[in-house]
């Protein structure tokens, strides 16, 4: 009887590990990876979650500046987070709302830690720094672009935003990055099919006056929206890659190698 009971628990545990593979974090703790819902693309997740927000947003999840334009915000040092030259690291202070449960807090911190291993950016708990990110569970997933000064809101709604790629996406905005399809040179790499863009949503496809850092366009960027973003006709693409229309775009799993390279080049580290 004891043997059968032990075998039952073993098989149950095995089944759970097959459904959610275990990984080891930086502290050698065993943790579960994201579930199958994490495969939903960035566009669908963010736009559907943001339907209920009352914030004025551009490109789906970027807060509209009320004081100054954000178009060239991250071209200037005052809109970049400070780099400690002696250590060659960039510290980004943050606070994390107590509204997040333990699991949500862990996922947010884990996403931050991926920047620590791939870039020179270090997200650090705020002590008394004037400029910092205030990560809260508001209505939707959205943030500012670059450092805006003072308390800077990052909204990660508990239902809809707490996914690895989505958290990284919003953090990349705070570091100074727009969506990939809004790059100033995007017309060499994608075609916007304006006839299928929902009326009133055309500004979401405006090109930004971006600093592309001499880094190639990245279809696999976690900052790239999918083919059907803001489409008014089911199945009709608003974004088509060129010259190879079959290239995959719009993944939501995690930032790409090029995303990480871009962070390091922007902050010169």
PDB file of C-alpha atoms in Angstrom:
ATOM      1  CA  UNK A   1       0.000   0.000   0.000  1.00  0.00           C
ATOM      2  CA  UNK A   2       2.793   2.413   0.948  1.00  0.00           C
ATOM      3  CA  UNK A   3       4.642   1.453  -2.239  1.00  0.00           C
ATOM      4  CA  UNK A   4       1.579   2.194  -4.401  1.00  0.00           C
ATOM      5  CA  UNK A   5       1.020   5.529  -2.675  1.00  0.00           C
ATOM      6  CA  UNK A   6       4.664   6.546  -3.226  1.00  0.00           C
ATOM      7  CA  UNK A   7       4.484   5.488  -6.866  1.00  0.00           C
ATOM      8  CA  UNK A   8       1.323   7.559  -7.348  1.00  0.00           C
ATOM      9  CA  UNK A   9       2.990  10.716  -5.990  1.00  0.00           C
ATOM     10  CA  UNK A  10       6.077  10.079  -8.108  1.00  0.00           C
ATOM     11  CA  UNK A  11       4.013   9.780 -11.312  1.00  0.00           C
ATOM     12  CA  UNK A  12       2.052  12.918 -10.424  1.00  0.00           C
ATOM     13  CA  UNK A  13       5.306  14.863  -9.906  1.00  0.00           C
ATOM     14  CA  UNK A  14       6.721  13.502 -13.167  1.00  0.00           C
ATOM     15  CA  UNK A  15       3.619  14.641 -15.016  1.00  0.00           C
ATOM     16  CA  UNK A  16       3.971  18.154 -13.605  1.00  0.00           C
ATOM     17  CA  UNK A  17       7.599  18.413 -14.649  1.00  0.00           C
ATOM     18  CA  UNK A  18       6.715  17.313 -18.175  1.00  0.00           C
ATOM     19  CA  UNK A  19       4.074  20.049 -18.393  1.00  0.00           C
ATOM     20  CA  UNK A  20       6.263  22.742 -16.793  1.00  0.00           C
ATOM     21  CA  UNK A  21       9.992  21.951 -17.186  1.00  0.00           C
ATOM     22  CA  UNK A  22      12.082  22.882 -14.173  1.00  0.00           C
ATOM     23  CA  UNK A  23      14.987  25.276 -14.366  1.00  0.00           C
ATOM     24  CA  UNK A  24      17.639  26.418 -11.949  1.00  0.00           C
ATOM     25  CA  UNK A  25      17.874  30.125 -11.214  1.00  0.00           C
ATOM     26  CA  UNK A  26      20.965  32.109 -10.272  1.00  0.00           C
ATOM     27  CA  UNK A  27      20.619  31.006  -6.631  1.00  0.00           C
ATOM     28  CA  UNK A  28      20.355  27.333  -7.598  1.00  0.00           C
ATOM     29  CA  UNK A  29      16.654  27.268  -6.689  1.00  0.00           C
ATOM     30  CA  UNK A  30      14.340  25.000  -8.647  1.00  0.00           C
ATOM     31  CA  UNK A  31      11.584  26.980 -10.386  1.00  0.00           C
ATOM     32  CA  UNK A  32       8.844  26.376 -12.935  1.00  0.00           C
ATOM     33  CA  UNK A  33       9.030  27.956 -16.378  1.00  0.00           C
ATOM     34  CA  UNK A  34       6.140  29.797 -18.038  1.00  0.00           C
ATOM     35  CA  UNK A  35       3.051  27.843 -18.981  1.00  0.00           C
ATOM     36  CA  UNK A  36       1.687  27.353 -22.493  1.00  0.00           C
ATOM     37  CA  UNK A  37      -0.068  30.755 -22.452  1.00  0.00           C
ATOM     38  CA  UNK A  38       3.361  32.377 -22.719  1.00  0.00           C
ATOM     39  CA  UNK A  39       3.366  31.386 -26.392  1.00  0.00           C
ATOM     40  CA  UNK A  40       0.681  34.004 -27.120  1.00  0.00           C
ATOM     41  CA  UNK A  41       2.288  36.753 -29.204  1.00  0.00           C
ATOM     42  CA  UNK A  42       3.232  40.105 -27.704  1.00  0.00           C
ATOM     43  CA  UNK A  43       0.720  42.081 -29.757  1.00  0.00           C
ATOM     44  CA  UNK A  44      -2.298  40.020 -28.765  1.00  0.00           C
ATOM     45  CA  UNK A  45      -1.403  39.938 -25.092  1.00  0.00           C
ATOM     46  CA  UNK A  46      -0.575  43.627 -24.678  1.00  0.00           C
ATOM     47  CA  UNK A  47      -3.366  45.066 -26.818  1.00  0.00           C
ATOM     48  CA  UNK A  48      -6.074  42.854 -25.342  1.00  0.00           C
ATOM     49  CA  UNK A  49      -4.907  43.621 -21.807  1.00  0.00           C
ATOM     50  CA  UNK A  50      -4.775  47.357 -22.553  1.00  0.00           C
ATOM     51  CA  UNK A  51      -8.338  47.511 -23.857  1.00  0.00           C
ATOM     52  CA  UNK A  52      -9.610  48.541 -20.436  1.00  0.00           C
ATOM     53  CA  UNK A  53      -7.008  51.203 -19.634  1.00  0.00           C
ATOM     54  CA  UNK A  54      -7.920  54.891 -19.618  1.00  0.00           C
ATOM     55  CA  UNK A  55      -4.326  55.989 -20.242  1.00  0.00           C
ATOM     56  CA  UNK A  56      -3.482  57.766 -23.484  1.00  0.00           C
ATOM     57  CA  UNK A  57      -1.107  55.366 -25.239  1.00  0.00           C
ATOM     58  CA  UNK A  58       0.687  55.331 -28.567  1.00  0.00           C
ATOM     59  CA  UNK A  59       1.807  52.185 -30.379  1.00  0.00           C
ATOM     60  CA  UNK A  60      -0.364  50.204 -27.992  1.00  0.00           C
ATOM     61  CA  UNK A  61       1.736  50.411 -24.817  1.00  0.00           C
ATOM     62  CA  UNK A  62       3.844  53.601 -24.771  1.00  0.00           C
ATOM     63  CA  UNK A  63       2.670  56.424 -22.526  1.00  0.00           C
ATOM     64  CA  UNK A  64       2.278  59.734 -24.360  1.00  0.00           C
ATOM     65  CA  UNK A  65       4.566  62.430 -22.918  1.00  0.00           C
ATOM     66  CA  UNK A  66       2.775  65.464 -21.547  1.00  0.00           C
ATOM     67  CA  UNK A  67       5.883  67.601 -20.997  1.00  0.00           C
ATOM     68  CA  UNK A  68       8.194  66.890 -23.912  1.00  0.00           C
ATOM     69  CA  UNK A  69       8.346  64.694 -26.954  1.00  0.00           C
ATOM     70  CA  UNK A  70       9.632  61.150 -26.546  1.00  0.00           C
ATOM     71  CA  UNK A  71      10.603  60.754 -30.192  1.00  0.00           C
ATOM     72  CA  UNK A  72      14.296  61.488 -29.560  1.00  0.00           C
ATOM     73  CA  UNK A  73      14.227  60.935 -25.817  1.00  0.00           C
ATOM     74  CA  UNK A  74      16.915  58.290 -25.770  1.00  0.00           C
ATOM     75  CA  UNK A  75      19.254  60.176 -28.048  1.00  0.00           C
ATOM     76  CA  UNK A  76      20.339  62.377 -25.142  1.00  0.00           C
ATOM     77  CA  UNK A  77      22.237  61.445 -22.018  1.00  0.00           C
ATOM     78  CA  UNK A  78      19.642  62.947 -19.708  1.00  0.00           C
ATOM     79  CA  UNK A  79      17.147  60.396 -21.012  1.00  0.00           C
ATOM     80  CA  UNK A  80      19.461  57.457 -20.390  1.00  0.00           C
ATOM     81  CA  UNK A  81      19.979  55.776 -17.067  1.00  0.00           C
ATOM     82  CA  UNK A  82      23.269  56.652 -15.400  1.00  0.00           C
ATOM     83  CA  UNK A  83      26.272  54.443 -16.040  1.00  0.00           C
ATOM     84  CA  UNK A  84      28.896  53.829 -13.395  1.00  0.00           C
ATOM     85  CA  UNK A  85      31.981  54.194 -15.548  1.00  0.00           C
ATOM     86  CA  UNK A  86      34.282  52.596 -12.997  1.00  0.00           C
ATOM     87  CA  UNK A  87      32.186  49.409 -13.000  1.00  0.00           C
ATOM     88  CA  UNK A  88      30.851  49.698 -16.564  1.00  0.00           C
ATOM     89  CA  UNK A  89      27.305  49.000 -15.404  1.00  0.00           C
ATOM     90  CA  UNK A  90      24.031  50.902 -15.685  1.00  0.00           C
ATOM     91  CA  UNK A  91      21.917  50.958 -12.529  1.00  0.00           C
ATOM     92  CA  UNK A  92      18.134  51.296 -12.837  1.00  0.00           C
ATOM     93  CA  UNK A  93      16.510  51.675  -9.399  1.00  0.00           C
ATOM     94  CA  UNK A  94      12.994  50.315  -8.962  1.00  0.00           C
ATOM     95  CA  UNK A  95      10.221  49.753  -6.475  1.00  0.00           C
ATOM     96  CA  UNK A  96       7.819  46.838  -6.719  1.00  0.00           C
ATOM     97  CA  UNK A  97       4.250  47.217  -5.531  1.00  0.00           C
ATOM     98  CA  UNK A  98       3.106  44.982  -2.693  1.00  0.00           C
ATOM     99  CA  UNK A  99      -0.043  44.341  -4.743  1.00  0.00           C
ATOM    100  CA  UNK A 100       1.916  41.685  -6.617  1.00  0.00           C
ATOM    101  CA  UNK A 101       1.762  38.214  -5.109  1.00  0.00           C
ATOM    102  CA  UNK A 102       4.933  36.219  -4.493  1.00  0.00           C
ATOM    103  CA  UNK A 103       4.789  34.409  -7.830  1.00  0.00           C
ATOM    104  CA  UNK A 104       4.312  37.643  -9.804  1.00  0.00           C
ATOM    105  CA  UNK A 105       7.141  39.351  -7.936  1.00  0.00           C
ATOM    106  CA  UNK A 106       9.415  36.404  -8.667  1.00  0.00           C
ATOM    107  CA  UNK A 107       8.618  36.513 -12.396  1.00  0.00           C
ATOM    108  CA  UNK A 108       9.298  40.252 -12.576  1.00  0.00           C
ATOM    109  CA  UNK A 109      12.618  39.888 -10.756  1.00  0.00           C
ATOM    110  CA  UNK A 110      13.560  36.911 -12.913  1.00  0.00           C
ATOM    111  CA  UNK A 111      12.944  38.952 -16.083  1.00  0.00           C
ATOM    112  CA  UNK A 112      15.120  41.716 -14.627  1.00  0.00           C
ATOM    113  CA  UNK A 113      17.884  39.224 -13.897  1.00  0.00           C
ATOM    114  CA  UNK A 114      18.045  38.224 -17.559  1.00  0.00           C
ATOM    115  CA  UNK A 115      19.301  41.743 -18.281  1.00  0.00           C
ATOM    116  CA  UNK A 116      21.991  41.214 -15.646  1.00  0.00           C
ATOM    117  CA  UNK A 117      23.328  38.154 -17.475  1.00  0.00           C
ATOM    118  CA  UNK A 118      23.093  39.518 -21.037  1.00  0.00           C
ATOM    119  CA  UNK A 119      23.682  43.261 -20.703  1.00  0.00           C
ATOM    120  CA  UNK A 120      25.413  45.805 -18.487  1.00  0.00           C
ATOM    121  CA  UNK A 121      22.053  46.927 -17.036  1.00  0.00           C
ATOM    122  CA  UNK A 122      21.394  46.183 -13.367  1.00  0.00           C
ATOM    123  CA  UNK A 123      17.909  46.683 -11.966  1.00  0.00           C
ATOM    124  CA  UNK A 124      18.419  47.456  -8.274  1.00  0.00           C
ATOM    125  CA  UNK A 125      15.911  48.028  -5.446  1.00  0.00           C
ATOM    126  CA  UNK A 126      15.554  51.757  -4.820  1.00  0.00           C
ATOM    127  CA  UNK A 127      17.084  53.226  -1.695  1.00  0.00           C
ATOM    128  CA  UNK A 128      16.973  57.024  -1.998  1.00  0.00           C
ATOM    129  CA  UNK A 129      17.548  57.578  -5.726  1.00  0.00           C
ATOM    130  CA  UNK A 130      15.566  60.441  -7.247  1.00  0.00           C
ATOM    131  CA  UNK A 131      14.944  58.717 -10.591  1.00  0.00           C
ATOM    132  CA  UNK A 132      13.424  55.251 -10.426  1.00  0.00           C
ATOM    133  CA  UNK A 133      10.870  52.853 -11.887  1.00  0.00           C
ATOM    134  CA  UNK A 134       7.676  52.334  -9.933  1.00  0.00           C
ATOM    135  CA  UNK A 135       6.396  48.937 -11.070  1.00  0.00           C
ATOM    136  CA  UNK A 136       2.689  48.692 -10.321  1.00  0.00           C
ATOM    137  CA  UNK A 137      -0.318  46.601 -11.253  1.00  0.00           C
ATOM    138  CA  UNK A 138      -2.445  49.178 -13.067  1.00  0.00           C
ATOM    139  CA  UNK A 139      -4.977  48.514 -15.809  1.00  0.00           C
ATOM    140  CA  UNK A 140      -2.782  47.307 -18.671  1.00  0.00           C
ATOM    141  CA  UNK A 141       0.850  46.755 -19.749  1.00  0.00           C
ATOM    142  CA  UNK A 142       2.579  50.037 -20.582  1.00  0.00           C
ATOM    143  CA  UNK A 143       5.537  52.294 -19.808  1.00  0.00           C
ATOM    144  CA  UNK A 144       7.477  55.359 -20.863  1.00  0.00           C
ATOM    145  CA  UNK A 145      10.383  55.328 -23.328  1.00  0.00           C
ATOM    146  CA  UNK A 146      13.740  56.073 -21.714  1.00  0.00           C
ATOM    147  CA  UNK A 147      14.309  57.787 -18.375  1.00  0.00           C
ATOM    148  CA  UNK A 148      11.756  60.537 -17.786  1.00  0.00           C
ATOM    149  CA  UNK A 149      12.966  61.635 -14.362  1.00  0.00           C
ATOM    150  CA  UNK A 150      11.567  61.199 -10.867  1.00  0.00           C
ATOM    151  CA  UNK A 151       9.052  58.446 -10.198  1.00  0.00           C
ATOM    152  CA  UNK A 152       8.461  56.643 -13.493  1.00  0.00           C
ATOM    153  CA  UNK A 153       5.461  54.343 -13.830  1.00  0.00           C
ATOM    154  CA  UNK A 154       5.657  50.874 -15.361  1.00  0.00           C
ATOM    155  CA  UNK A 155       2.283  49.140 -15.396  1.00  0.00           C
ATOM    156  CA  UNK A 156       2.191  45.342 -15.337  1.00  0.00           C
ATOM    157  CA  UNK A 157      -1.384  44.280 -14.727  1.00  0.00           C
ATOM    158  CA  UNK A 158      -1.453  41.092 -12.658  1.00  0.00           C
ATOM    159  CA  UNK A 159      -3.868  39.452 -15.100  1.00  0.00           C
ATOM    160  CA  UNK A 160      -2.425  39.689 -18.611  1.00  0.00           C
ATOM    161  CA  UNK A 161       1.078  41.161 -18.228  1.00  0.00           C
ATOM    162  CA  UNK A 162       3.047  38.855 -15.936  1.00  0.00           C
ATOM    163  CA  UNK A 163       4.787  36.882 -18.666  1.00  0.00           C
ATOM    164  CA  UNK A 164       8.529  36.753 -19.222  1.00  0.00           C
ATOM    165  CA  UNK A 165       8.609  38.308 -22.698  1.00  0.00           C
ATOM    166  CA  UNK A 166       5.990  40.939 -21.845  1.00  0.00           C
ATOM    167  CA  UNK A 167       7.919  42.092 -18.768  1.00  0.00           C
ATOM    168  CA  UNK A 168      11.133  42.299 -20.802  1.00  0.00           C
ATOM    169  CA  UNK A 169       9.243  44.221 -23.504  1.00  0.00           C
ATOM    170  CA  UNK A 170       8.139  46.946 -21.093  1.00  0.00           C
ATOM    171  CA  UNK A 171      11.568  47.111 -19.445  1.00  0.00           C
ATOM    172  CA  UNK A 172      13.174  47.612 -22.859  1.00  0.00           C
ATOM    173  CA  UNK A 173      10.860  50.593 -23.361  1.00  0.00           C
ATOM    174  CA  UNK A 174      12.100  52.087 -20.082  1.00  0.00           C
ATOM    175  CA  UNK A 175      15.705  51.652 -21.264  1.00  0.00           C
ATOM    176  CA  UNK A 176      14.942  53.739 -24.368  1.00  0.00           C
ATOM    177  CA  UNK A 177      13.581  51.502 -27.125  1.00  0.00           C
ATOM    178  CA  UNK A 178      10.576  51.824 -29.388  1.00  0.00           C
ATOM    179  CA  UNK A 179       8.902  48.966 -31.213  1.00  0.00           C
ATOM    180  CA  UNK A 180      11.034  47.469 -33.964  1.00  0.00           C
ATOM    181  CA  UNK A 181       8.427  48.038 -36.686  1.00  0.00           C
ATOM    182  CA  UNK A 182       8.516  51.793 -35.947  1.00  0.00           C
ATOM    183  CA  UNK A 183      12.228  52.173 -36.727  1.00  0.00           C
ATOM    184  CA  UNK A 184      13.142  55.016 -39.060  1.00  0.00           C
ATOM    185  CA  UNK A 185      14.532  52.553 -41.631  1.00  0.00           C
ATOM    186  CA  UNK A 186      11.696  50.013 -41.397  1.00  0.00           C
ATOM    187  CA  UNK A 187      10.515  50.496 -45.008  1.00  0.00           C
ATOM    188  CA  UNK A 188      13.553  48.523 -46.179  1.00  0.00           C
ATOM    189  CA  UNK A 189      12.410  45.517 -44.168  1.00  0.00           C
ATOM    190  CA  UNK A 190       8.622  45.579 -43.839  1.00  0.00           C
ATOM    191  CA  UNK A 191       5.630  46.842 -45.779  1.00  0.00           C
ATOM    192  CA  UNK A 192       2.706  48.459 -43.962  1.00  0.00           C
ATOM    193  CA  UNK A 193      -0.552  47.451 -45.635  1.00  0.00           C
ATOM    194  CA  UNK A 194      -2.469  50.621 -44.867  1.00  0.00           C
ATOM    195  CA  UNK A 195      -5.662  49.377 -46.506  1.00  0.00           C
ATOM    196  CA  UNK A 196      -6.094  46.838 -43.694  1.00  0.00           C
ATOM    197  CA  UNK A 197      -5.205  49.128 -40.794  1.00  0.00           C
ATOM    198  CA  UNK A 198      -8.190  49.912 -38.582  1.00  0.00           C
ATOM    199  CA  UNK A 199      -9.358  53.482 -39.018  1.00  0.00           C
ATOM    200  CA  UNK A 200      -7.960  55.707 -36.297  1.00  0.00           C
ATOM    201  CA  UNK A 201      -5.082  53.321 -35.552  1.00  0.00           C
ATOM    202  CA  UNK A 202      -2.771  54.601 -38.292  1.00  0.00           C
ATOM    203  CA  UNK A 203      -0.523  56.533 -35.825  1.00  0.00           C
ATOM    204  CA  UNK A 204       0.523  53.184 -34.342  1.00  0.00           C
ATOM    205  CA  UNK A 205       2.498  52.606 -37.559  1.00  0.00           C
ATOM    206  CA  UNK A 206       4.223  55.977 -37.677  1.00  0.00           C
ATOM    207  CA  UNK A 207       7.967  55.833 -38.159  1.00  0.00           C
ATOM    208  CA  UNK A 208       9.948  57.272 -35.257  1.00  0.00           C
ATOM    209  CA  UNK A 209      13.110  59.330 -35.597  1.00  0.00           C
ATOM    210  CA  UNK A 210      15.176  56.577 -34.017  1.00  0.00           C
ATOM    211  CA  UNK A 211      18.851  55.974 -33.431  1.00  0.00           C
ATOM    212  CA  UNK A 212      19.263  52.529 -35.003  1.00  0.00           C
ATOM    213  CA  UNK A 213      22.820  52.138 -33.669  1.00  0.00           C
ATOM    214  CA  UNK A 214      24.018  50.553 -36.942  1.00  0.00           C
ATOM    215  CA  UNK A 215      22.388  47.309 -35.815  1.00  0.00           C
ATOM    216  CA  UNK A 216      20.407  45.284 -38.385  1.00  0.00           C
ATOM    217  CA  UNK A 217      16.631  45.161 -38.317  1.00  0.00           C
ATOM    218  CA  UNK A 218      15.492  42.327 -36.080  1.00  0.00           C
ATOM    219  CA  UNK A 219      12.338  40.396 -37.042  1.00  0.00           C
ATOM    220  CA  UNK A 220      12.860  38.203 -33.957  1.00  0.00           C
ATOM    221  CA  UNK A 221      12.947  41.119 -31.518  1.00  0.00           C
ATOM    222  CA  UNK A 222      10.595  40.902 -28.546  1.00  0.00           C
ATOM    223  CA  UNK A 223       9.805  44.524 -29.468  1.00  0.00           C
ATOM    224  CA  UNK A 224       8.322  43.547 -32.852  1.00  0.00           C
ATOM    225  CA  UNK A 225       4.546  43.358 -33.193  1.00  0.00           C
ATOM    226  CA  UNK A 226       2.889  40.667 -35.277  1.00  0.00           C
ATOM    227  CA  UNK A 227       1.578  40.627 -38.836  1.00  0.00           C
ATOM    228  CA  UNK A 228      -2.040  41.368 -37.913  1.00  0.00           C
ATOM    229  CA  UNK A 229      -1.587  44.241 -35.464  1.00  0.00           C
ATOM    230  CA  UNK A 230      -4.553  46.644 -35.605  1.00  0.00           C
ATOM    231  CA  UNK A 231      -5.989  44.818 -38.621  1.00  0.00           C
ATOM    232  CA  UNK A 232      -9.575  45.603 -39.539  1.00  0.00           C
ATOM    233  CA  UNK A 233      -9.982  42.475 -41.673  1.00  0.00           C
ATOM    234  CA  UNK A 234      -9.531  39.033 -40.106  1.00  0.00           C
ATOM    235  CA  UNK A 235      -6.530  37.240 -41.629  1.00  0.00           C
ATOM    236  CA  UNK A 236      -5.274  40.307 -43.503  1.00  0.00           C
ATOM    237  CA  UNK A 237      -1.753  41.409 -42.615  1.00  0.00           C
ATOM    238  CA  UNK A 238      -0.955  44.964 -41.635  1.00  0.00           C
ATOM    239  CA  UNK A 239       2.780  44.161 -41.515  1.00  0.00           C
ATOM    240  CA  UNK A 240       4.490  42.098 -44.228  1.00  0.00           C
ATOM    241  CA  UNK A 241       8.237  41.362 -44.116  1.00  0.00           C
ATOM    242  CA  UNK A 242      10.239  42.090 -47.275  1.00  0.00           C
ATOM    243  CA  UNK A 243      11.713  40.591 -49.324  1.00  0.00           C
ATOM    244  CA  UNK A 244      10.915  37.261 -47.627  1.00  0.00           C
ATOM    245  CA  UNK A 245       7.243  37.421 -46.670  1.00  0.00           C
ATOM    246  CA  UNK A 246       7.479  34.075 -44.857  1.00  0.00           C
ATOM    247  CA  UNK A 247       9.981  35.186 -42.205  1.00  0.00           C
ATOM    248  CA  UNK A 248       8.534  34.798 -38.673  1.00  0.00           C
ATOM    249  CA  UNK A 249       7.851  38.022 -36.760  1.00  0.00           C
ATOM    250  CA  UNK A 250       6.218  38.904 -33.472  1.00  0.00           C
ATOM    251  CA  UNK A 251       7.550  36.368 -30.950  1.00  0.00           C
ATOM    252  CA  UNK A 252       6.842  36.856 -27.241  1.00  0.00           C
ATOM    253  CA  UNK A 253       9.118  34.408 -25.428  1.00  0.00           C
ATOM    254  CA  UNK A 254      12.139  36.563 -24.582  1.00  0.00           C
ATOM    255  CA  UNK A 255      14.371  39.307 -25.862  1.00  0.00           C
ATOM    256  CA  UNK A 256      16.569  38.264 -28.745  1.00  0.00           C
ATOM    257  CA  UNK A 257      20.357  38.322 -28.886  1.00  0.00           C
ATOM    258  CA  UNK A 258      20.050  41.481 -30.981  1.00  0.00           C
ATOM    259  CA  UNK A 259      17.842  43.115 -28.336  1.00  0.00           C
ATOM    260  CA  UNK A 260      20.597  42.526 -25.778  1.00  0.00           C
ATOM    261  CA  UNK A 261      23.265  43.758 -28.207  1.00  0.00           C
ATOM    262  CA  UNK A 262      21.253  46.922 -28.777  1.00  0.00           C
ATOM    263  CA  UNK A 263      21.089  47.662 -25.026  1.00  0.00           C
ATOM    264  CA  UNK A 264      24.842  47.293 -24.645  1.00  0.00           C
ATOM    265  CA  UNK A 265      25.570  49.471 -27.658  1.00  0.00           C
ATOM    266  CA  UNK A 266      23.170  52.236 -26.588  1.00  0.00           C
ATOM    267  CA  UNK A 267      24.793  52.396 -23.162  1.00  0.00           C
ATOM    268  CA  UNK A 268      28.315  51.916 -24.569  1.00  0.00           C
ATOM    269  CA  UNK A 269      29.258  48.990 -22.421  1.00  0.00           C
TER     270      UNK A 269
END
